[in-house]
mmCIF file of C-alpha atoms in Angstrom:
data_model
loop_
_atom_site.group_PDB
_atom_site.id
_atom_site.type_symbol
_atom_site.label_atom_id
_atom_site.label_comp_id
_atom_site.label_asym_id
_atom_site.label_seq_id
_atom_site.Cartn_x
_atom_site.Cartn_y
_atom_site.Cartn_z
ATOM 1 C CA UNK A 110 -12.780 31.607 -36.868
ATOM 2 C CA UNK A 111 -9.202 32.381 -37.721
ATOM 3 C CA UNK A 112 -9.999 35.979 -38.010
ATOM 4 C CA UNK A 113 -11.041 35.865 -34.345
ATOM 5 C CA UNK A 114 -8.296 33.817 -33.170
ATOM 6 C CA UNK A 115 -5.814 36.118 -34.604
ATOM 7 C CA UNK A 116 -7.825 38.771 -33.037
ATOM 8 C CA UNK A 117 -7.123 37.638 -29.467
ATOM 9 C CA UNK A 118 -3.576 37.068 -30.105
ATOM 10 C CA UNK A 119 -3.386 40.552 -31.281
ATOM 11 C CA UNK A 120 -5.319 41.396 -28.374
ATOM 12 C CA UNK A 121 -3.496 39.929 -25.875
ATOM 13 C CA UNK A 122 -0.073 40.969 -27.082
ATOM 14 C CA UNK A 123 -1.772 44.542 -26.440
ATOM 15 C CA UNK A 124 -2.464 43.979 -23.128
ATOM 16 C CA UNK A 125 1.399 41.864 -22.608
ATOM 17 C CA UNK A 126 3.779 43.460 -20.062
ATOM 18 C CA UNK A 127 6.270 43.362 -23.069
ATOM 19 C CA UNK A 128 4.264 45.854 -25.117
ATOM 20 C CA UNK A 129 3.509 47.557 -21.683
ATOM 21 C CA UNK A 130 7.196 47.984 -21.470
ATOM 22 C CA UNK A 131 8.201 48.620 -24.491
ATOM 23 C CA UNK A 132 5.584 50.973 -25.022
ATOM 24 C CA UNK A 133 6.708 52.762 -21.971
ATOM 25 C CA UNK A 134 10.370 53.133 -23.302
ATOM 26 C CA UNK A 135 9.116 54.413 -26.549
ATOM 27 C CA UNK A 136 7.835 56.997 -24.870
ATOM 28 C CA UNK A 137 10.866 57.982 -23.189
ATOM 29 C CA UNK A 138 12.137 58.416 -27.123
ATOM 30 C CA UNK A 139 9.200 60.352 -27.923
ATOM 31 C CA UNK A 140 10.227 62.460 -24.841
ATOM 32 C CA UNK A 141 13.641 62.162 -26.235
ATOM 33 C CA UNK A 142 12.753 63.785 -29.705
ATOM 34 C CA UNK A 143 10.850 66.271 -28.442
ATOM 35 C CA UNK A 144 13.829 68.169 -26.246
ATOM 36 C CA UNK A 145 16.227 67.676 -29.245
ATOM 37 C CA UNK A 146 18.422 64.607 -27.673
ATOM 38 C CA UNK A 147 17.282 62.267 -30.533
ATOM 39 C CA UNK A 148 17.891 64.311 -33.402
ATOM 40 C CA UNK A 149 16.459 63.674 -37.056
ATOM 41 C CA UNK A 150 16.816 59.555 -36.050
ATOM 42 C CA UNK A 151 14.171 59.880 -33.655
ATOM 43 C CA UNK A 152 12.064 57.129 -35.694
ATOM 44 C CA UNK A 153 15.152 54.687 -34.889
ATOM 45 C CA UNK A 154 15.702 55.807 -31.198
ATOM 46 C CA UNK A 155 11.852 55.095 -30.599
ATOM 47 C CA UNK A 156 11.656 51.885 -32.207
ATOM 48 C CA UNK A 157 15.211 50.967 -30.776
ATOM 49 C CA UNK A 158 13.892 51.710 -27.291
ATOM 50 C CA UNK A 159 10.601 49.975 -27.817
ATOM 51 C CA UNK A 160 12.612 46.615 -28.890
ATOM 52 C CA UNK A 161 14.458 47.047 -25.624
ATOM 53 C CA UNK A 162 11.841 47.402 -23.144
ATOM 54 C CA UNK A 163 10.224 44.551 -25.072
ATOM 55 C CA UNK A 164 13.293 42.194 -24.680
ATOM 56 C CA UNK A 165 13.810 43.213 -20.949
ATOM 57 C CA UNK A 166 10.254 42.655 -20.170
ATOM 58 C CA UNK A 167 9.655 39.374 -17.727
ATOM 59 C CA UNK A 168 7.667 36.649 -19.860
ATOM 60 C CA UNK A 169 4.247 35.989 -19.964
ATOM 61 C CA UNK A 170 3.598 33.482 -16.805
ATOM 62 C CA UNK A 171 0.162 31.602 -17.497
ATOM 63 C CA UNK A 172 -1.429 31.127 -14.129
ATOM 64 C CA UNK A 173 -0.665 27.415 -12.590
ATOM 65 C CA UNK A 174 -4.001 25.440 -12.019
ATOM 66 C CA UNK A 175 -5.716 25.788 -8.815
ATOM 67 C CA UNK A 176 -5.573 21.766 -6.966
ATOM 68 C CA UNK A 177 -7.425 21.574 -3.950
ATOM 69 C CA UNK A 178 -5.350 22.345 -0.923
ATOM 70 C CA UNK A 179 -4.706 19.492 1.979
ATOM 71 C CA UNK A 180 -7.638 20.445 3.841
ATOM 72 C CA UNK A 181 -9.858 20.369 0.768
ATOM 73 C CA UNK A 182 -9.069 17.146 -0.063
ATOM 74 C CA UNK A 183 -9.174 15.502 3.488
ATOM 75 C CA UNK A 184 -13.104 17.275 3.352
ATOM 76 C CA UNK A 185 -13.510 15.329 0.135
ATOM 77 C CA UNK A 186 -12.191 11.722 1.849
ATOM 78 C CA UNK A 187 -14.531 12.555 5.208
ATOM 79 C CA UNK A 188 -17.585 12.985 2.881
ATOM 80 C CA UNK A 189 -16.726 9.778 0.748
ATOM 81 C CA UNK A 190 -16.164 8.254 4.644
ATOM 82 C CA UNK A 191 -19.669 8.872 5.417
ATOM 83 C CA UNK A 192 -20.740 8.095 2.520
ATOM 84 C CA UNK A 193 -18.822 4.607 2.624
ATOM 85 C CA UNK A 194 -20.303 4.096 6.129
ATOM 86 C CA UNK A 195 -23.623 4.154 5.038
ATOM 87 C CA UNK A 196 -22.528 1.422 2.371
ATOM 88 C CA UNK A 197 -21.675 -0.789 4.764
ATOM 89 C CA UNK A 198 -24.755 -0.469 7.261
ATOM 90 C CA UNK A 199 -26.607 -2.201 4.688
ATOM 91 C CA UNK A 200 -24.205 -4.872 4.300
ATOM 92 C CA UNK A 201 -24.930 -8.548 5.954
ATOM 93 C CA UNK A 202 -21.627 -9.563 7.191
ATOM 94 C CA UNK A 203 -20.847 -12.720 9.572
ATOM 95 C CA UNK A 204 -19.783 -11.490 13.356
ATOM 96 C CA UNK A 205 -16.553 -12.115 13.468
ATOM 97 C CA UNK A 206 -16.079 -10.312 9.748
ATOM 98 C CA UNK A 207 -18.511 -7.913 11.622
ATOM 99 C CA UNK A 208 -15.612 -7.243 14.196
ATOM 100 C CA UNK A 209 -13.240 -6.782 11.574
ATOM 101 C CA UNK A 210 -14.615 -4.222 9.944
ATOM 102 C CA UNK A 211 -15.697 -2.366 12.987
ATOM 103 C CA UNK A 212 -11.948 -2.176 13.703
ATOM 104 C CA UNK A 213 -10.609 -0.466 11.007
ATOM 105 C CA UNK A 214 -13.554 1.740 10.453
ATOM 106 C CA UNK A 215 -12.887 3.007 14.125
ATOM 107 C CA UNK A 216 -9.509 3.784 13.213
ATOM 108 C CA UNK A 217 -10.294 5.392 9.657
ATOM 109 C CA UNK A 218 -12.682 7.426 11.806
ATOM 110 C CA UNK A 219 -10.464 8.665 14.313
ATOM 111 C CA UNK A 220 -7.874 9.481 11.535
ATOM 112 C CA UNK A 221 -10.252 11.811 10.146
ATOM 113 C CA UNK A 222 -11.917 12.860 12.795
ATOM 114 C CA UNK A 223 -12.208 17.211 12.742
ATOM 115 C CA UNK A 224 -9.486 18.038 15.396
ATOM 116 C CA UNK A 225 -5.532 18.171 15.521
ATOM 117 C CA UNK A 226 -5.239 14.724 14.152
ATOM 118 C CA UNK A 227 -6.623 15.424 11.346
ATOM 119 C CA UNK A 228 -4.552 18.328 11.054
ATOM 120 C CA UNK A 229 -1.741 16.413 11.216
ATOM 121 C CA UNK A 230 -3.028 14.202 8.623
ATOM 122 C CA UNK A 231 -3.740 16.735 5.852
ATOM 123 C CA UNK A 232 -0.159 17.660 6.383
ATOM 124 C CA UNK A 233 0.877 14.008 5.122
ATOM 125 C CA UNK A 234 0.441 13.413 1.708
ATOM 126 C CA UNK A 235 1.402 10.399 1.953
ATOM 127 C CA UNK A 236 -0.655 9.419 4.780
ATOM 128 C CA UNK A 237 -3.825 11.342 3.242
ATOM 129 C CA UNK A 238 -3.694 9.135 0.184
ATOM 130 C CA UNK A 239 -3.411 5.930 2.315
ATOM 131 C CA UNK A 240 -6.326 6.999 4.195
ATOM 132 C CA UNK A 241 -8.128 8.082 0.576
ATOM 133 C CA UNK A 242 -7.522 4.662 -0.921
ATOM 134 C CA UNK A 243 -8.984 2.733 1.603
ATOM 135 C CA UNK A 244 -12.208 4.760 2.061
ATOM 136 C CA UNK A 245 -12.597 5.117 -1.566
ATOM 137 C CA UNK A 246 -11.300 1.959 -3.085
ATOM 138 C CA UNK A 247 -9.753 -0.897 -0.536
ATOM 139 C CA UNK A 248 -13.023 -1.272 1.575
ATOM 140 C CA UNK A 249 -15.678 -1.040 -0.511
ATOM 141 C CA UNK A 250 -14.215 -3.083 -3.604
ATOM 142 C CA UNK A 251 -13.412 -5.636 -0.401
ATOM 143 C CA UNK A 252 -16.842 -5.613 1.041
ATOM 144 C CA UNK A 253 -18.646 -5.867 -2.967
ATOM 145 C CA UNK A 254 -16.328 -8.235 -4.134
ATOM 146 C CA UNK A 255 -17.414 -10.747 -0.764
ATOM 147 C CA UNK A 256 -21.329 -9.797 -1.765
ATOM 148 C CA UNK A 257 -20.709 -10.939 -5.212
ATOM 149 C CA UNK A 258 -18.952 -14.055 -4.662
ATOM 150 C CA UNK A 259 -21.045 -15.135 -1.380
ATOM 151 C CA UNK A 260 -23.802 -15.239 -3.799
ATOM 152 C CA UNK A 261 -22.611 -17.848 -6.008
ATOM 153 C CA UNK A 262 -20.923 -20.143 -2.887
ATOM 154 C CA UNK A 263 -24.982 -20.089 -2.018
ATOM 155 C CA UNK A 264 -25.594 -21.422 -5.656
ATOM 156 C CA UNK A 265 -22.542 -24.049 -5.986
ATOM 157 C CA UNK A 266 -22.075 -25.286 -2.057
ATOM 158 C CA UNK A 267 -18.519 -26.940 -1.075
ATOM 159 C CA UNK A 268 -16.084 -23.748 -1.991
ATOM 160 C CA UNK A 269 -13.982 -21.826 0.334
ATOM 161 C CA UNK A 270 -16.303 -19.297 2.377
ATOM 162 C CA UNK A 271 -15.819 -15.695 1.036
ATOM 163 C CA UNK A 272 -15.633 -14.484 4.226
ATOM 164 C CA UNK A 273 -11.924 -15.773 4.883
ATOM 165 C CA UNK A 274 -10.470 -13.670 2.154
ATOM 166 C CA UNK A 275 -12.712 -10.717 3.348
ATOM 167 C CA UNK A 276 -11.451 -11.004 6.946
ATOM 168 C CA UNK A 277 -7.486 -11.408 5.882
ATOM 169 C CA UNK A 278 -8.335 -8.179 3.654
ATOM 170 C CA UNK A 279 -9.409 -6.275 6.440
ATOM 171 C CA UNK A 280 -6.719 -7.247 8.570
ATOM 172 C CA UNK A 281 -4.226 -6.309 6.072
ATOM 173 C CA UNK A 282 -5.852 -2.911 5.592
ATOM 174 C CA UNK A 283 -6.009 -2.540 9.093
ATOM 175 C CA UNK A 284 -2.450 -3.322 9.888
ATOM 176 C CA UNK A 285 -1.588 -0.513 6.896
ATOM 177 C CA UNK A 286 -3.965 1.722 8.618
ATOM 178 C CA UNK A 287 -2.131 1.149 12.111
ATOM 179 C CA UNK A 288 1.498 1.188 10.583
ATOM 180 C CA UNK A 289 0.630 5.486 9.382
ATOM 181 C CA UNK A 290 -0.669 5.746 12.588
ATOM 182 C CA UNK A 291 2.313 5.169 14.037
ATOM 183 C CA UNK A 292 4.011 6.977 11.653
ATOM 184 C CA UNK A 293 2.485 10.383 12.653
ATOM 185 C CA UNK A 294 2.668 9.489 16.059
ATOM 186 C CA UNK A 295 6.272 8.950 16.037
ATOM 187 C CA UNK A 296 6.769 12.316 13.914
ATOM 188 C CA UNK A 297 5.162 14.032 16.807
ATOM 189 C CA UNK A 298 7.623 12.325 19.345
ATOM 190 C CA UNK A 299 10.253 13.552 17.349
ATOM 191 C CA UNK A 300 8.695 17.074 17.264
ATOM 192 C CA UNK A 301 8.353 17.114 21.101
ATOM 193 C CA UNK A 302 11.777 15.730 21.398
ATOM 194 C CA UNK A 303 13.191 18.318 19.251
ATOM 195 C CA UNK A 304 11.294 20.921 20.882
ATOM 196 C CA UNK A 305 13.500 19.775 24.613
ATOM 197 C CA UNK A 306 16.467 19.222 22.939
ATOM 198 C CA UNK A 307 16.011 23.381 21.449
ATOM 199 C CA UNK A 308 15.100 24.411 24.951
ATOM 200 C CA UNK A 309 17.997 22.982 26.786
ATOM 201 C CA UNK A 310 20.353 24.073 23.992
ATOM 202 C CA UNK A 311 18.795 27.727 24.929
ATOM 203 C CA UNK A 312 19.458 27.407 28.696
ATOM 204 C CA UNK A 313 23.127 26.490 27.837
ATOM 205 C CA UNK A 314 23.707 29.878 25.942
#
């Protein structure tokens, strides 16, 4: 095992743009020694020049990893959407809860909706994680937790309805979800407005 470890270090120092280099100046000795310029220290002026090139050779870079770019990831939060969706048809909710829901689900939906919005959305970080945490970890662990504990206010009557916490949940995700939607709006105001104030700027030249 050793033996082959030491085997690709060797290896890979071949193949190394400083032996590449330094190679390559040693060669300009051995070029060097052969028209007479070196003399009889042509061993020294070959090994001197291949210590050179191998000093002014760039490092080895390893390769950064490859993350998923924006629109990657905003693929991966309109699958986990769907998939979330399809959770929650085969929930039993109350109708007002119902309505709830149906809000912010309509706005999660138009955030991620294929189309310039989207677009826009992928180019938020920020905003793309908002909308990530929600689908993937705010509304379902919501929507389980009220499951869970509606089942034992059936088996031990007289305790606060589980649905009151679910519905202030929802609202609260739903006034997060409507606070970045402002946000991008109001960053493409400032784009537009930036765009007139560049244009009349232009006429003035």
């Amino acid at each position: 095992m050793a033996t082959s470890r030491g085997g690709g270090r060797v290896a890979a120092y071949l193949e190394s743009r400083k032996n590449l280099t330094g190679s390559a100046c040693g060669l300009a000795g051995v070029v060097l020694t052969f028209t007479g310029v070196a003399g009889p220290y042509w061993p020294v002026v070959v090994a001197g020049l291949y210590g050179a090139g191998a000093l002014l050779a760039p490092p080895e870079r390893p390769a950064p990893p490859g993350f998923p770019d924006p629109s990657a990831q905003l693929e991966g939060v309109r699958g986990d959407f769907g998939r979330l969706r399809g959770y929650l048809a085969d929930v039993e909710l109350p109708p007002d809860t119902g309505e709830r829901l149906a809000e912010l689900t309509g706005l999660l939906a138009a955030l991620l909706e294929p189309g310039w919005v989207a677009e826009v959305l992928a180019a938020d970080p920020d905003g793309l994680h908002t909308v990530s945490r929600a689908v993937r970890q705010d509304v379902p662990e919501a929507v389980d937790a009220y499951v869970r504990t509606r089942w034992w206010t059936r088996m031990a009557p007289g305790q606060e309805p589980p649905e009151r916490h679910l519905e202030r949940q929802l609202t609260l995700l739903r006034e997060e979800a409507e606070r970045l939607t402002d946000r991008l709006r109001d960053a493409e105001v400032r784009r537009q407005e930036s765009h007139t104030r560049y244009l009349v700027d232009r006429s003035e030249d």
